[in-house]
Amino acid sequence: MNNNNSKTIVWDNIPEWAIFSLEYGIDEELFLPDEDKEMITKFIVENFPNGYTMSVDWESYNEFDTNPAFGKACKTYKVTFCIL
């Protein structure tokens, strides 16, 4: 998937609760409160305005990360984003 126009960024502190929405979109999320959906949307708009694909490293996680990419302290995962 190497493309001259793409850039790869690795975040090692993506909240576990946000992974589904980051992968499938906010519209598919039925259970998160609006506040959490807004944080995810803000993260996407600020970092990936033109879109992205992502890959989660399920073996690389922090059981209790006090500095997640957004939100309160929680379990986080290492996620690789390929910016379009």
PDB file of N, CA, C and O in Angstrom, chain B, residues numbered from 101:
ATOM      1  N   MET B 101       0.810  -1.184   0.000  1.00  0.00           N
ATOM      2  CA  MET B 101       0.000   0.000   0.000  1.00  0.00           C
ATOM      3  C   MET B 101       0.857   1.253   0.000  1.00  0.00           C
ATOM      4  O   MET B 101       0.382   2.329   0.364  1.00  0.00           O
ATOM      5  N   ASN B 102       2.077   1.131  -0.392  1.00  0.00           N
ATOM      6  CA  ASN B 102       2.937   2.297  -0.479  1.00  0.00           C
ATOM      7  C   ASN B 102       2.549   3.146  -1.671  1.00  0.00           C
ATOM      8  O   ASN B 102       2.451   2.656  -2.796  1.00  0.00           O
ATOM      9  N   ASN B 103       2.336   4.393  -1.417  1.00  0.00           N
ATOM     10  CA  ASN B 103       1.930   5.345  -2.424  1.00  0.00           C
ATOM     11  C   ASN B 103       2.731   6.607  -2.152  1.00  0.00           C
ATOM     12  O   ASN B 103       2.921   6.988  -0.997  1.00  0.00           O
ATOM     13  N   ASN B 104       3.198   7.252  -3.201  1.00  0.00           N
ATOM     14  CA  ASN B 104       4.010   8.454  -3.009  1.00  0.00           C
ATOM     15  C   ASN B 104       3.235   9.570  -2.317  1.00  0.00           C
ATOM     16  O   ASN B 104       3.835  10.458  -1.710  1.00  0.00           O
ATOM     17  N   ASN B 105       1.910   9.532  -2.403  1.00  0.00           N
ATOM     18  CA  ASN B 105       1.096  10.588  -1.818  1.00  0.00           C
ATOM     19  C   ASN B 105       0.634  10.259  -0.404  1.00  0.00           C
ATOM     20  O   ASN B 105      -0.075  11.057   0.210  1.00  0.00           O
ATOM     21  N   SER B 106       1.017   9.113   0.119  1.00  0.00           N
ATOM     22  CA  SER B 106       0.542   8.744   1.448  1.00  0.00           C
ATOM     23  C   SER B 106       1.662   8.859   2.478  1.00  0.00           C
ATOM     24  O   SER B 106       2.847   8.793   2.152  1.00  0.00           O
ATOM     25  N   LYS B 107       1.254   9.028   3.709  1.00  0.00           N
ATOM     26  CA  LYS B 107       2.184   9.157   4.817  1.00  0.00           C
ATOM     27  C   LYS B 107       1.686   8.266   5.947  1.00  0.00           C
ATOM     28  O   LYS B 107       0.482   8.190   6.193  1.00  0.00           O
ATOM     29  N   THR B 108       2.582   7.607   6.621  1.00  0.00           N
ATOM     30  CA  THR B 108       2.213   6.722   7.720  1.00  0.00           C
ATOM     31  C   THR B 108       2.559   7.382   9.049  1.00  0.00           C
ATOM     32  O   THR B 108       3.662   7.895   9.239  1.00  0.00           O
ATOM     33  N   ILE B 109       1.595   7.359   9.961  1.00  0.00           N
ATOM     34  CA  ILE B 109       1.792   7.895  11.309  1.00  0.00           C
ATOM     35  C   ILE B 109       1.361   6.822  12.299  1.00  0.00           C
ATOM     36  O   ILE B 109       0.310   6.202  12.141  1.00  0.00           O
ATOM     37  N   VAL B 110       2.189   6.610  13.326  1.00  0.00           N
ATOM     38  CA  VAL B 110       1.874   5.622  14.355  1.00  0.00           C
ATOM     39  C   VAL B 110       1.538   6.341  15.651  1.00  0.00           C
ATOM     40  O   VAL B 110       2.311   7.168  16.137  1.00  0.00           O
ATOM     41  N   TRP B 111       0.375   6.016  16.203  1.00  0.00           N
ATOM     42  CA  TRP B 111      -0.042   6.522  17.510  1.00  0.00           C
ATOM     43  C   TRP B 111      -0.040   5.329  18.445  1.00  0.00           C
ATOM     44  O   TRP B 111      -0.622   4.292  18.125  1.00  0.00           O
ATOM     45  N   ASP B 112       0.602   5.456  19.591  1.00  0.00           N
ATOM     46  CA  ASP B 112       0.644   4.331  20.532  1.00  0.00           C
ATOM     47  C   ASP B 112      -0.313   4.529  21.704  1.00  0.00           C
ATOM     48  O   ASP B 112      -0.195   3.862  22.731  1.00  0.00           O
ATOM     49  N   ASN B 113      -1.270   5.459  21.539  1.00  0.00           N
ATOM     50  CA  ASN B 113      -2.173   5.758  22.651  1.00  0.00           C
ATOM     51  C   ASN B 113      -3.620   5.997  22.198  1.00  0.00           C
ATOM     52  O   ASN B 113      -4.290   6.903  22.693  1.00  0.00           O
ATOM     53  N   ILE B 114      -4.085   5.189  21.270  1.00  0.00           N
ATOM     54  CA  ILE B 114      -5.465   5.320  20.794  1.00  0.00           C
ATOM     55  C   ILE B 114      -6.386   4.550  21.749  1.00  0.00           C
ATOM     56  O   ILE B 114      -6.173   3.362  21.992  1.00  0.00           O
ATOM     57  N   PRO B 115      -7.403   5.224  22.286  1.00  0.00           N
ATOM     58  CA  PRO B 115      -8.301   4.569  23.242  1.00  0.00           C
ATOM     59  C   PRO B 115      -9.009   3.352  22.642  1.00  0.00           C
ATOM     60  O   PRO B 115      -9.478   3.381  21.504  1.00  0.00           O
ATOM     61  N   GLU B 116      -9.070   2.307  23.424  1.00  0.00           N
ATOM     62  CA  GLU B 116      -9.727   1.079  22.974  1.00  0.00           C
ATOM     63  C   GLU B 116     -11.179   1.346  22.580  1.00  0.00           C
ATOM     64  O   GLU B 116     -11.660   0.802  21.585  1.00  0.00           O
ATOM     65  N   TRP B 117     -11.865   2.162  23.336  1.00  0.00           N
ATOM     66  CA  TRP B 117     -13.284   2.418  23.081  1.00  0.00           C
ATOM     67  C   TRP B 117     -13.532   3.154  21.774  1.00  0.00           C
ATOM     68  O   TRP B 117     -14.661   3.167  21.282  1.00  0.00           O
ATOM     69  N   ALA B 118     -12.496   3.770  21.198  1.00  0.00           N
ATOM     70  CA  ALA B 118     -12.656   4.550  19.968  1.00  0.00           C
ATOM     71  C   ALA B 118     -12.303   3.775  18.703  1.00  0.00           C
ATOM     72  O   ALA B 118     -12.601   4.238  17.602  1.00  0.00           O
ATOM     73  N   ILE B 119     -11.688   2.629  18.832  1.00  0.00           N
ATOM     74  CA  ILE B 119     -11.182   1.904  17.665  1.00  0.00           C
ATOM     75  C   ILE B 119     -12.294   1.537  16.685  1.00  0.00           C
ATOM     76  O   ILE B 119     -12.118   1.697  15.477  1.00  0.00           O
ATOM     77  N   PHE B 120     -13.429   1.050  17.175  1.00  0.00           N
ATOM     78  CA  PHE B 120     -14.528   0.684  16.279  1.00  0.00           C
ATOM     79  C   PHE B 120     -14.974   1.882  15.450  1.00  0.00           C
ATOM     80  O   PHE B 120     -15.148   1.768  14.236  1.00  0.00           O
ATOM     81  N   SER B 121     -15.159   3.024  16.095  1.00  0.00           N
ATOM     82  CA  SER B 121     -15.614   4.219  15.386  1.00  0.00           C
ATOM     83  C   SER B 121     -14.567   4.741  14.410  1.00  0.00           C
ATOM     84  O   SER B 121     -14.915   5.228  13.334  1.00  0.00           O
ATOM     85  N   LEU B 122     -13.301   4.647  14.770  1.00  0.00           N
ATOM     86  CA  LEU B 122     -12.246   5.078  13.856  1.00  0.00           C
ATOM     87  C   LEU B 122     -12.203   4.184  12.614  1.00  0.00           C
ATOM     88  O   LEU B 122     -11.916   4.656  11.514  1.00  0.00           O
ATOM     89  N   GLU B 123     -12.484   2.917  12.793  1.00  0.00           N
ATOM     90  CA  GLU B 123     -12.450   1.965  11.674  1.00  0.00           C
ATOM     91  C   GLU B 123     -13.710   2.031  10.816  1.00  0.00           C
ATOM     92  O   GLU B 123     -13.622   2.026   9.588  1.00  0.00           O
ATOM     93  N   TYR B 124     -14.871   2.092  11.444  1.00  0.00           N
ATOM     94  CA  TYR B 124     -16.129   1.966  10.707  1.00  0.00           C
ATOM     95  C   TYR B 124     -16.940   3.253  10.607  1.00  0.00           C
ATOM     96  O   TYR B 124     -17.920   3.310   9.864  1.00  0.00           O
ATOM     97  N   GLY B 125     -16.549   4.270  11.336  1.00  0.00           N
ATOM     98  CA  GLY B 125     -17.243   5.549  11.261  1.00  0.00           C
ATOM     99  C   GLY B 125     -18.173   5.786  12.441  1.00  0.00           C
ATOM    100  O   GLY B 125     -18.685   4.847  13.051  1.00  0.00           O
ATOM    101  N   ILE B 126     -18.374   7.034  12.741  1.00  0.00           N
ATOM    102  CA  ILE B 126     -19.221   7.445  13.857  1.00  0.00           C
ATOM    103  C   ILE B 126     -20.669   7.018  13.632  1.00  0.00           C
ATOM    104  O   ILE B 126     -21.365   6.673  14.586  1.00  0.00           O
ATOM    105  N   ASP B 127     -21.124   7.038  12.395  1.00  0.00           N
ATOM    106  CA  ASP B 127     -22.521   6.700  12.110  1.00  0.00           C
ATOM    107  C   ASP B 127     -22.863   5.264  12.474  1.00  0.00           C
ATOM    108  O   ASP B 127     -24.027   4.949  12.721  1.00  0.00           O
ATOM    109  N   GLU B 128     -21.872   4.400  12.509  1.00  0.00           N
ATOM    110  CA  GLU B 128     -22.102   2.998  12.845  1.00  0.00           C
ATOM    111  C   GLU B 128     -22.088   2.747  14.351  1.00  0.00           C
ATOM    112  O   GLU B 128     -22.486   1.677  14.812  1.00  0.00           O
ATOM    113  N   GLU B 129     -21.634   3.728  15.106  1.00  0.00           N
ATOM    114  CA  GLU B 129     -21.519   3.585  16.559  1.00  0.00           C
ATOM    115  C   GLU B 129     -22.850   3.898  17.236  1.00  0.00           C
ATOM    116  O   GLU B 129     -23.377   5.003  17.102  1.00  0.00           O
ATOM    117  N   LEU B 130     -23.381   2.937  17.951  1.00  0.00           N
ATOM    118  CA  LEU B 130     -24.687   3.096  18.584  1.00  0.00           C
ATOM    119  C   LEU B 130     -24.611   3.329  20.086  1.00  0.00           C
ATOM    120  O   LEU B 130     -25.602   3.742  20.689  1.00  0.00           O
ATOM    121  N   PHE B 131     -23.466   3.077  20.704  1.00  0.00           N
ATOM    122  CA  PHE B 131     -23.411   3.047  22.154  1.00  0.00           C
ATOM    123  C   PHE B 131     -22.567   4.134  22.804  1.00  0.00           C
ATOM    124  O   PHE B 131     -22.660   4.328  24.016  1.00  0.00           O
ATOM    125  N   LEU B 132     -21.756   4.841  22.050  1.00  0.00           N
ATOM    126  CA  LEU B 132     -20.936   5.894  22.659  1.00  0.00           C
ATOM    127  C   LEU B 132     -21.755   7.153  22.903  1.00  0.00           C
ATOM    128  O   LEU B 132     -22.624   7.494  22.101  1.00  0.00           O
ATOM    129  N   PRO B 133     -21.485   7.842  23.997  1.00  0.00           N
ATOM    130  CA  PRO B 133     -22.156   9.131  24.229  1.00  0.00           C
ATOM    131  C   PRO B 133     -21.692  10.166  23.209  1.00  0.00           C
ATOM    132  O   PRO B 133     -20.621  10.034  22.617  1.00  0.00           O
ATOM    133  N   ASP B 134     -22.505  11.189  23.013  1.00  0.00           N
ATOM    134  CA  ASP B 134     -22.180  12.236  22.037  1.00  0.00           C
ATOM    135  C   ASP B 134     -20.837  12.886  22.324  1.00  0.00           C
ATOM    136  O   ASP B 134     -20.113  13.230  21.390  1.00  0.00           O
ATOM    137  N   GLU B 135     -20.485  13.063  23.594  1.00  0.00           N
ATOM    138  CA  GLU B 135     -19.202  13.674  23.967  1.00  0.00           C
ATOM    139  C   GLU B 135     -18.027  12.864  23.401  1.00  0.00           C
ATOM    140  O   GLU B 135     -17.071  13.442  22.884  1.00  0.00           O
ATOM    141  N   ASP B 136     -18.094  11.545  23.495  1.00  0.00           N
ATOM    142  CA  ASP B 136     -17.022  10.692  22.964  1.00  0.00           C
ATOM    143  C   ASP B 136     -16.989  10.739  21.441  1.00  0.00           C
ATOM    144  O   ASP B 136     -15.915  10.766  20.840  1.00  0.00           O
ATOM    145  N   LYS B 137     -18.154  10.750  20.823  1.00  0.00           N
ATOM    146  CA  LYS B 137     -18.216  10.847  19.360  1.00  0.00           C
ATOM    147  C   LYS B 137     -17.597  12.156  18.883  1.00  0.00           C
ATOM    148  O   LYS B 137     -16.910  12.187  17.862  1.00  0.00           O
ATOM    149  N   GLU B 138     -17.839  13.232  19.619  1.00  0.00           N
ATOM    150  CA  GLU B 138     -17.267  14.528  19.272  1.00  0.00           C
ATOM    151  C   GLU B 138     -15.743  14.506  19.378  1.00  0.00           C
ATOM    152  O   GLU B 138     -15.059  15.094  18.540  1.00  0.00           O
ATOM    153  N   MET B 139     -15.202  13.831  20.403  1.00  0.00           N
ATOM    154  CA  MET B 139     -13.742  13.727  20.541  1.00  0.00           C
ATOM    155  C   MET B 139     -13.138  12.965  19.362  1.00  0.00           C
ATOM    156  O   MET B 139     -12.090  13.346  18.841  1.00  0.00           O
ATOM    157  N   ILE B 140     -13.796  11.902  18.953  1.00  0.00           N
ATOM    158  CA  ILE B 140     -13.296  11.107  17.819  1.00  0.00           C
ATOM    159  C   ILE B 140     -13.339  11.941  16.552  1.00  0.00           C
ATOM    160  O   ILE B 140     -12.376  11.957  15.784  1.00  0.00           O
ATOM    161  N   THR B 141     -14.434  12.627  16.329  1.00  0.00           N
ATOM    162  CA  THR B 141     -14.577  13.466  15.137  1.00  0.00           C
ATOM    163  C   THR B 141     -13.509  14.552  15.109  1.00  0.00           C
ATOM    164  O   THR B 141     -12.903  14.796  14.065  1.00  0.00           O
ATOM    165  N   LYS B 142     -13.275  15.200  16.235  1.00  0.00           N
ATOM    166  CA  LYS B 142     -12.250  16.247  16.320  1.00  0.00           C
ATOM    167  C   LYS B 142     -10.866  15.661  16.008  1.00  0.00           C
ATOM    168  O   LYS B 142     -10.087  16.271  15.275  1.00  0.00           O
ATOM    169  N   PHE B 143     -10.558  14.482  16.561  1.00  0.00           N
ATOM    170  CA  PHE B 143      -9.282  13.824  16.305  1.00  0.00           C
ATOM    171  C   PHE B 143      -9.103  13.564  14.804  1.00  0.00           C
ATOM    172  O   PHE B 143      -8.033  13.820  14.252  1.00  0.00           O
ATOM    173  N   ILE B 144     -10.135  13.064  14.159  1.00  0.00           N
ATOM    174  CA  ILE B 144     -10.057  12.765  12.727  1.00  0.00           C
ATOM    175  C   ILE B 144      -9.869  14.045  11.919  1.00  0.00           C
ATOM    176  O   ILE B 144      -8.996  14.103  11.053  1.00  0.00           O
ATOM    177  N   VAL B 145     -10.668  15.059  12.188  1.00  0.00           N
ATOM    178  CA  VAL B 145     -10.604  16.314  11.432  1.00  0.00           C
ATOM    179  C   VAL B 145      -9.238  16.980  11.587  1.00  0.00           C
ATOM    180  O   VAL B 145      -8.681  17.486  10.613  1.00  0.00           O
ATOM    181  N   GLU B 146      -8.700  16.981  12.798  1.00  0.00           N
ATOM    182  CA  GLU B 146      -7.411  17.640  13.043  1.00  0.00           C
ATOM    183  C   GLU B 146      -6.235  16.877  12.440  1.00  0.00           C
ATOM    184  O   GLU B 146      -5.257  17.491  12.015  1.00  0.00           O
ATOM    185  N   ASN B 147      -6.316  15.549  12.397  1.00  0.00           N
ATOM    186  CA  ASN B 147      -5.164  14.759  11.980  1.00  0.00           C
ATOM    187  C   ASN B 147      -5.270  14.139  10.594  1.00  0.00           C
ATOM    188  O   ASN B 147      -4.250  13.883   9.953  1.00  0.00           O
ATOM    189  N   PHE B 148      -6.485  13.894  10.124  1.00  0.00           N
ATOM    190  CA  PHE B 148      -6.666  13.189   8.849  1.00  0.00           C
ATOM    191  C   PHE B 148      -7.787  13.807   8.024  1.00  0.00           C
ATOM    192  O   PHE B 148      -8.756  13.123   7.696  1.00  0.00           O
ATOM    193  N   PRO B 149      -7.675  15.086   7.684  1.00  0.00           N
ATOM    194  CA  PRO B 149      -8.780  15.753   6.986  1.00  0.00           C
ATOM    195  C   PRO B 149      -9.109  15.154   5.618  1.00  0.00           C
ATOM    196  O   PRO B 149     -10.227  15.319   5.128  1.00  0.00           O
ATOM    197  N   ASN B 150      -8.170  14.476   5.009  1.00  0.00           N
ATOM    198  CA  ASN B 150      -8.399  13.908   3.678  1.00  0.00           C
ATOM    199  C   ASN B 150      -8.637  12.406   3.710  1.00  0.00           C
ATOM    200  O   ASN B 150      -8.704  11.765   2.661  1.00  0.00           O
ATOM    201  N   GLY B 151      -8.766  11.840   4.903  1.00  0.00           N
ATOM    202  CA  GLY B 151      -9.041  10.416   5.033  1.00  0.00           C
ATOM    203  C   GLY B 151      -7.826   9.616   5.460  1.00  0.00           C
ATOM    204  O   GLY B 151      -6.708  10.129   5.514  1.00  0.00           O
ATOM    205  N   TYR B 152      -8.066   8.343   5.764  1.00  0.00           N
ATOM    206  CA  TYR B 152      -7.009   7.461   6.248  1.00  0.00           C
ATOM    207  C   TYR B 152      -7.479   6.016   6.180  1.00  0.00           C
ATOM    208  O   TYR B 152      -8.668   5.727   6.042  1.00  0.00           O
ATOM    209  N   THR B 153      -6.518   5.133   6.281  1.00  0.00           N
ATOM    210  CA  THR B 153      -6.776   3.736   6.592  1.00  0.00           C
ATOM    211  C   THR B 153      -5.986   3.455   7.858  1.00  0.00           C
ATOM    212  O   THR B 153      -5.061   4.193   8.197  1.00  0.00           O
ATOM    213  N   MET B 154      -6.349   2.385   8.558  1.00  0.00           N
ATOM    214  CA  MET B 154      -5.667   2.140   9.825  1.00  0.00           C
ATOM    215  C   MET B 154      -5.474   0.661  10.069  1.00  0.00           C
ATOM    216  O   MET B 154      -6.188  -0.184   9.528  1.00  0.00           O
ATOM    217  N   SER B 155      -4.485   0.372  10.903  1.00  0.00           N
ATOM    218  CA  SER B 155      -4.191  -0.991  11.302  1.00  0.00           C
ATOM    219  C   SER B 155      -3.868  -0.985  12.790  1.00  0.00           C
ATOM    220  O   SER B 155      -3.022  -0.218  13.250  1.00  0.00           O
ATOM    221  N   VAL B 156      -4.551  -1.847  13.537  1.00  0.00           N
ATOM    222  CA  VAL B 156      -4.355  -1.919  14.989  1.00  0.00           C
ATOM    223  C   VAL B 156      -3.379  -3.043  15.311  1.00  0.00           C
ATOM    224  O   VAL B 156      -3.522  -4.161  14.815  1.00  0.00           O
ATOM    225  N   ASP B 157      -2.399  -2.745  16.132  1.00  0.00           N
ATOM    226  CA  ASP B 157      -1.484  -3.769  16.645  1.00  0.00           C
ATOM    227  C   ASP B 157      -2.080  -4.278  17.953  1.00  0.00           C
ATOM    228  O   ASP B 157      -1.869  -3.688  19.012  1.00  0.00           O
ATOM    229  N   TRP B 158      -2.825  -5.374  17.870  1.00  0.00           N
ATOM    230  CA  TRP B 158      -3.563  -5.894  19.027  1.00  0.00           C
ATOM    231  C   TRP B 158      -2.643  -6.428  20.115  1.00  0.00           C
ATOM    232  O   TRP B 158      -3.084  -6.642  21.245  1.00  0.00           O
ATOM    233  N   GLU B 159      -1.384  -6.645  19.795  1.00  0.00           N
ATOM    234  CA  GLU B 159      -0.424  -7.143  20.787  1.00  0.00           C
ATOM    235  C   GLU B 159       0.271  -6.007  21.544  1.00  0.00           C
ATOM    236  O   GLU B 159       0.895  -6.233  22.581  1.00  0.00           O
ATOM    237  N   SER B 160       0.157  -4.798  21.020  1.00  0.00           N
ATOM    238  CA  SER B 160       0.840  -3.651  21.625  1.00  0.00           C
ATOM    239  C   SER B 160      -0.196  -2.725  22.264  1.00  0.00           C
ATOM    240  O   SER B 160      -0.832  -1.916  21.588  1.00  0.00           O
ATOM    241  N   TYR B 161      -0.346  -2.862  23.566  1.00  0.00           N
ATOM    242  CA  TYR B 161      -1.330  -2.049  24.268  1.00  0.00           C
ATOM    243  C   TYR B 161      -0.814  -1.661  25.649  1.00  0.00           C
ATOM    244  O   TYR B 161       0.135  -2.241  26.177  1.00  0.00           O
ATOM    245  N   ASN B 162      -1.470  -0.670  26.202  1.00  0.00           N
ATOM    246  CA  ASN B 162      -1.193  -0.200  27.556  1.00  0.00           C
ATOM    247  C   ASN B 162      -2.492  -0.386  28.325  1.00  0.00           C
ATOM    248  O   ASN B 162      -3.509   0.216  27.982  1.00  0.00           O
ATOM    249  N   GLU B 163      -2.465  -1.199  29.343  1.00  0.00           N
ATOM    250  CA  GLU B 163      -3.678  -1.552  30.091  1.00  0.00           C
ATOM    251  C   GLU B 163      -4.329  -0.331  30.752  1.00  0.00           C
ATOM    252  O   GLU B 163      -5.552  -0.283  30.880  1.00  0.00           O
ATOM    253  N   PHE B 164      -3.536   0.645  31.169  1.00  0.00           N
ATOM    254  CA  PHE B 164      -4.086   1.861  31.767  1.00  0.00           C
ATOM    255  C   PHE B 164      -3.186   3.028  31.397  1.00  0.00           C
ATOM    256  O   PHE B 164      -2.210   3.319  32.088  1.00  0.00           O
ATOM    257  N   ASP B 165      -3.523   3.689  30.304  1.00  0.00           N
ATOM    258  CA  ASP B 165      -2.737   4.807  29.787  1.00  0.00           C
ATOM    259  C   ASP B 165      -3.307   6.108  30.349  1.00  0.00           C
ATOM    260  O   ASP B 165      -4.474   6.429  30.127  1.00  0.00           O
ATOM    261  N   THR B 166      -2.485   6.846  31.071  1.00  0.00           N
ATOM    262  CA  THR B 166      -2.945   8.105  31.653  1.00  0.00           C
ATOM    263  C   THR B 166      -2.920   9.253  30.649  1.00  0.00           C
ATOM    264  O   THR B 166      -3.420  10.339  30.943  1.00  0.00           O
ATOM    265  N   ASN B 167      -2.347   9.030  29.472  1.00  0.00           N
ATOM    266  CA  ASN B 167      -2.272  10.057  28.426  1.00  0.00           C
ATOM    267  C   ASN B 167      -2.740   9.511  27.079  1.00  0.00           C
ATOM    268  O   ASN B 167      -1.942   9.418  26.146  1.00  0.00           O
ATOM    269  N   PRO B 168      -4.021   9.149  26.960  1.00  0.00           N
ATOM    270  CA  PRO B 168      -4.500   8.684  25.669  1.00  0.00           C
ATOM    271  C   PRO B 168      -4.542   9.833  24.658  1.00  0.00           C
ATOM    272  O   PRO B 168      -4.470  10.999  25.044  1.00  0.00           O
ATOM    273  N   ALA B 169      -4.657   9.519  23.398  1.00  0.00           N
ATOM    274  CA  ALA B 169      -4.713  10.543  22.350  1.00  0.00           C
ATOM    275  C   ALA B 169      -5.865  11.516  22.588  1.00  0.00           C
ATOM    276  O   ALA B 169      -5.778  12.691  22.229  1.00  0.00           O
ATOM    277  N   PHE B 170      -6.933  11.028  23.187  1.00  0.00           N
ATOM    278  CA  PHE B 170      -8.066  11.855  23.570  1.00  0.00           C
ATOM    279  C   PHE B 170      -8.883  11.090  24.604  1.00  0.00           C
ATOM    280  O   PHE B 170      -8.823   9.863  24.685  1.00  0.00           O
ATOM    281  N   GLY B 171      -9.645  11.838  25.387  1.00  0.00           N
ATOM    282  CA  GLY B 171     -10.470  11.215  26.414  1.00  0.00           C
ATOM    283  C   GLY B 171      -9.722  11.018  27.722  1.00  0.00           C
ATOM    284  O   GLY B 171      -8.608  11.505  27.917  1.00  0.00           O
ATOM    285  N   LYS B 172     -10.382  10.284  28.611  1.00  0.00           N
ATOM    286  CA  LYS B 172      -9.830  10.018  29.937  1.00  0.00           C
ATOM    287  C   LYS B 172      -8.924   8.793  29.914  1.00  0.00           C
ATOM    288  O   LYS B 172      -8.906   8.041  28.940  1.00  0.00           O
ATOM    289  N   ALA B 173      -8.179   8.602  30.989  1.00  0.00           N
ATOM    290  CA  ALA B 173      -7.285   7.448  31.111  1.00  0.00           C
ATOM    291  C   ALA B 173      -8.057   6.159  30.836  1.00  0.00           C
ATOM    292  O   ALA B 173      -9.174   5.976  31.319  1.00  0.00           O
ATOM    293  N   CYS B 174      -7.440   5.263  30.046  1.00  0.00           N
ATOM    294  CA  CYS B 174      -8.098   4.021  29.654  1.00  0.00           C
ATOM    295  C   CYS B 174      -7.076   3.084  29.012  1.00  0.00           C
ATOM    296  O   CYS B 174      -5.892   3.412  28.928  1.00  0.00           O
ATOM    297  N   LYS B 175      -7.529   1.940  28.568  1.00  0.00           N
ATOM    298  CA  LYS B 175      -6.685   1.011  27.818  1.00  0.00           C
ATOM    299  C   LYS B 175      -6.484   1.581  26.417  1.00  0.00           C
ATOM    300  O   LYS B 175      -7.440   2.025  25.782  1.00  0.00           O
ATOM    301  N   THR B 176      -5.246   1.568  25.939  1.00  0.00           N
ATOM    302  CA  THR B 176      -4.945   2.104  24.610  1.00  0.00           C
ATOM    303  C   THR B 176      -4.173   1.090  23.780  1.00  0.00           C
ATOM    304  O   THR B 176      -3.570   0.154  24.306  1.00  0.00           O
ATOM    305  N   TYR B 177      -4.208   1.300  22.485  1.00  0.00           N
ATOM    306  CA  TYR B 177      -3.512   0.431  21.536  1.00  0.00           C
ATOM    307  C   TYR B 177      -2.633   1.249  20.600  1.00  0.00           C
ATOM    308  O   TYR B 177      -2.844   2.446  20.403  1.00  0.00           O
ATOM    309  N   LYS B 178      -1.661   0.582  20.041  1.00  0.00           N
ATOM    310  CA  LYS B 178      -0.807   1.157  19.005  1.00  0.00           C
ATOM    311  C   LYS B 178      -1.554   1.001  17.676  1.00  0.00           C
ATOM    312  O   LYS B 178      -1.932  -0.107  17.294  1.00  0.00           O
ATOM    313  N   VAL B 179      -1.758   2.110  16.985  1.00  0.00           N
ATOM    314  CA  VAL B 179      -2.490   2.101  15.714  1.00  0.00           C
ATOM    315  C   VAL B 179      -1.651   2.829  14.664  1.00  0.00           C
ATOM    316  O   VAL B 179      -1.139   3.924  14.898  1.00  0.00           O
ATOM    317  N   THR B 180      -1.528   2.197  13.518  1.00  0.00           N
ATOM    318  CA  THR B 180      -0.816   2.806  12.378  1.00  0.00           C
ATOM    319  C   THR B 180      -1.851   3.372  11.437  1.00  0.00           C
ATOM    320  O   THR B 180      -2.752   2.662  10.991  1.00  0.00           O
ATOM    321  N   PHE B 181      -1.723   4.656  11.132  1.00  0.00           N
ATOM    322  CA  PHE B 181      -2.620   5.336  10.214  1.00  0.00           C
ATOM    323  C   PHE B 181      -1.870   5.636   8.924  1.00  0.00           C
ATOM    324  O   PHE B 181      -0.754   6.153   8.954  1.00  0.00           O
ATOM    325  N   CYS B 182      -2.471   5.317   7.816  1.00  0.00           N
ATOM    326  CA  CYS B 182      -1.930   5.680   6.505  1.00  0.00           C
ATOM    327  C   CYS B 182      -2.818   6.814   6.003  1.00  0.00           C
ATOM    328  O   CYS B 182      -3.990   6.616   5.683  1.00  0.00           O
ATOM    329  N   ILE B 183      -2.235   7.992   5.944  1.00  0.00           N
ATOM    330  CA  ILE B 183      -2.976   9.188   5.562  1.00  0.00           C
ATOM    331  C   ILE B 183      -3.103   9.242   4.042  1.00  0.00           C
ATOM    332  O   ILE B 183      -2.125   9.065   3.316  1.00  0.00           O
ATOM    333  N   LEU B 184      -4.315   9.488   3.582  1.00  0.00           N
ATOM    334  CA  LEU B 184      -4.577   9.545   2.138  1.00  0.00           C
ATOM    335  C   LEU B 184      -4.313  10.912   1.582  1.00  0.00           C
ATOM    336  O   LEU B 184      -4.482  11.135   0.383  1.00  0.00           O
TER     337      LEU B 184
END
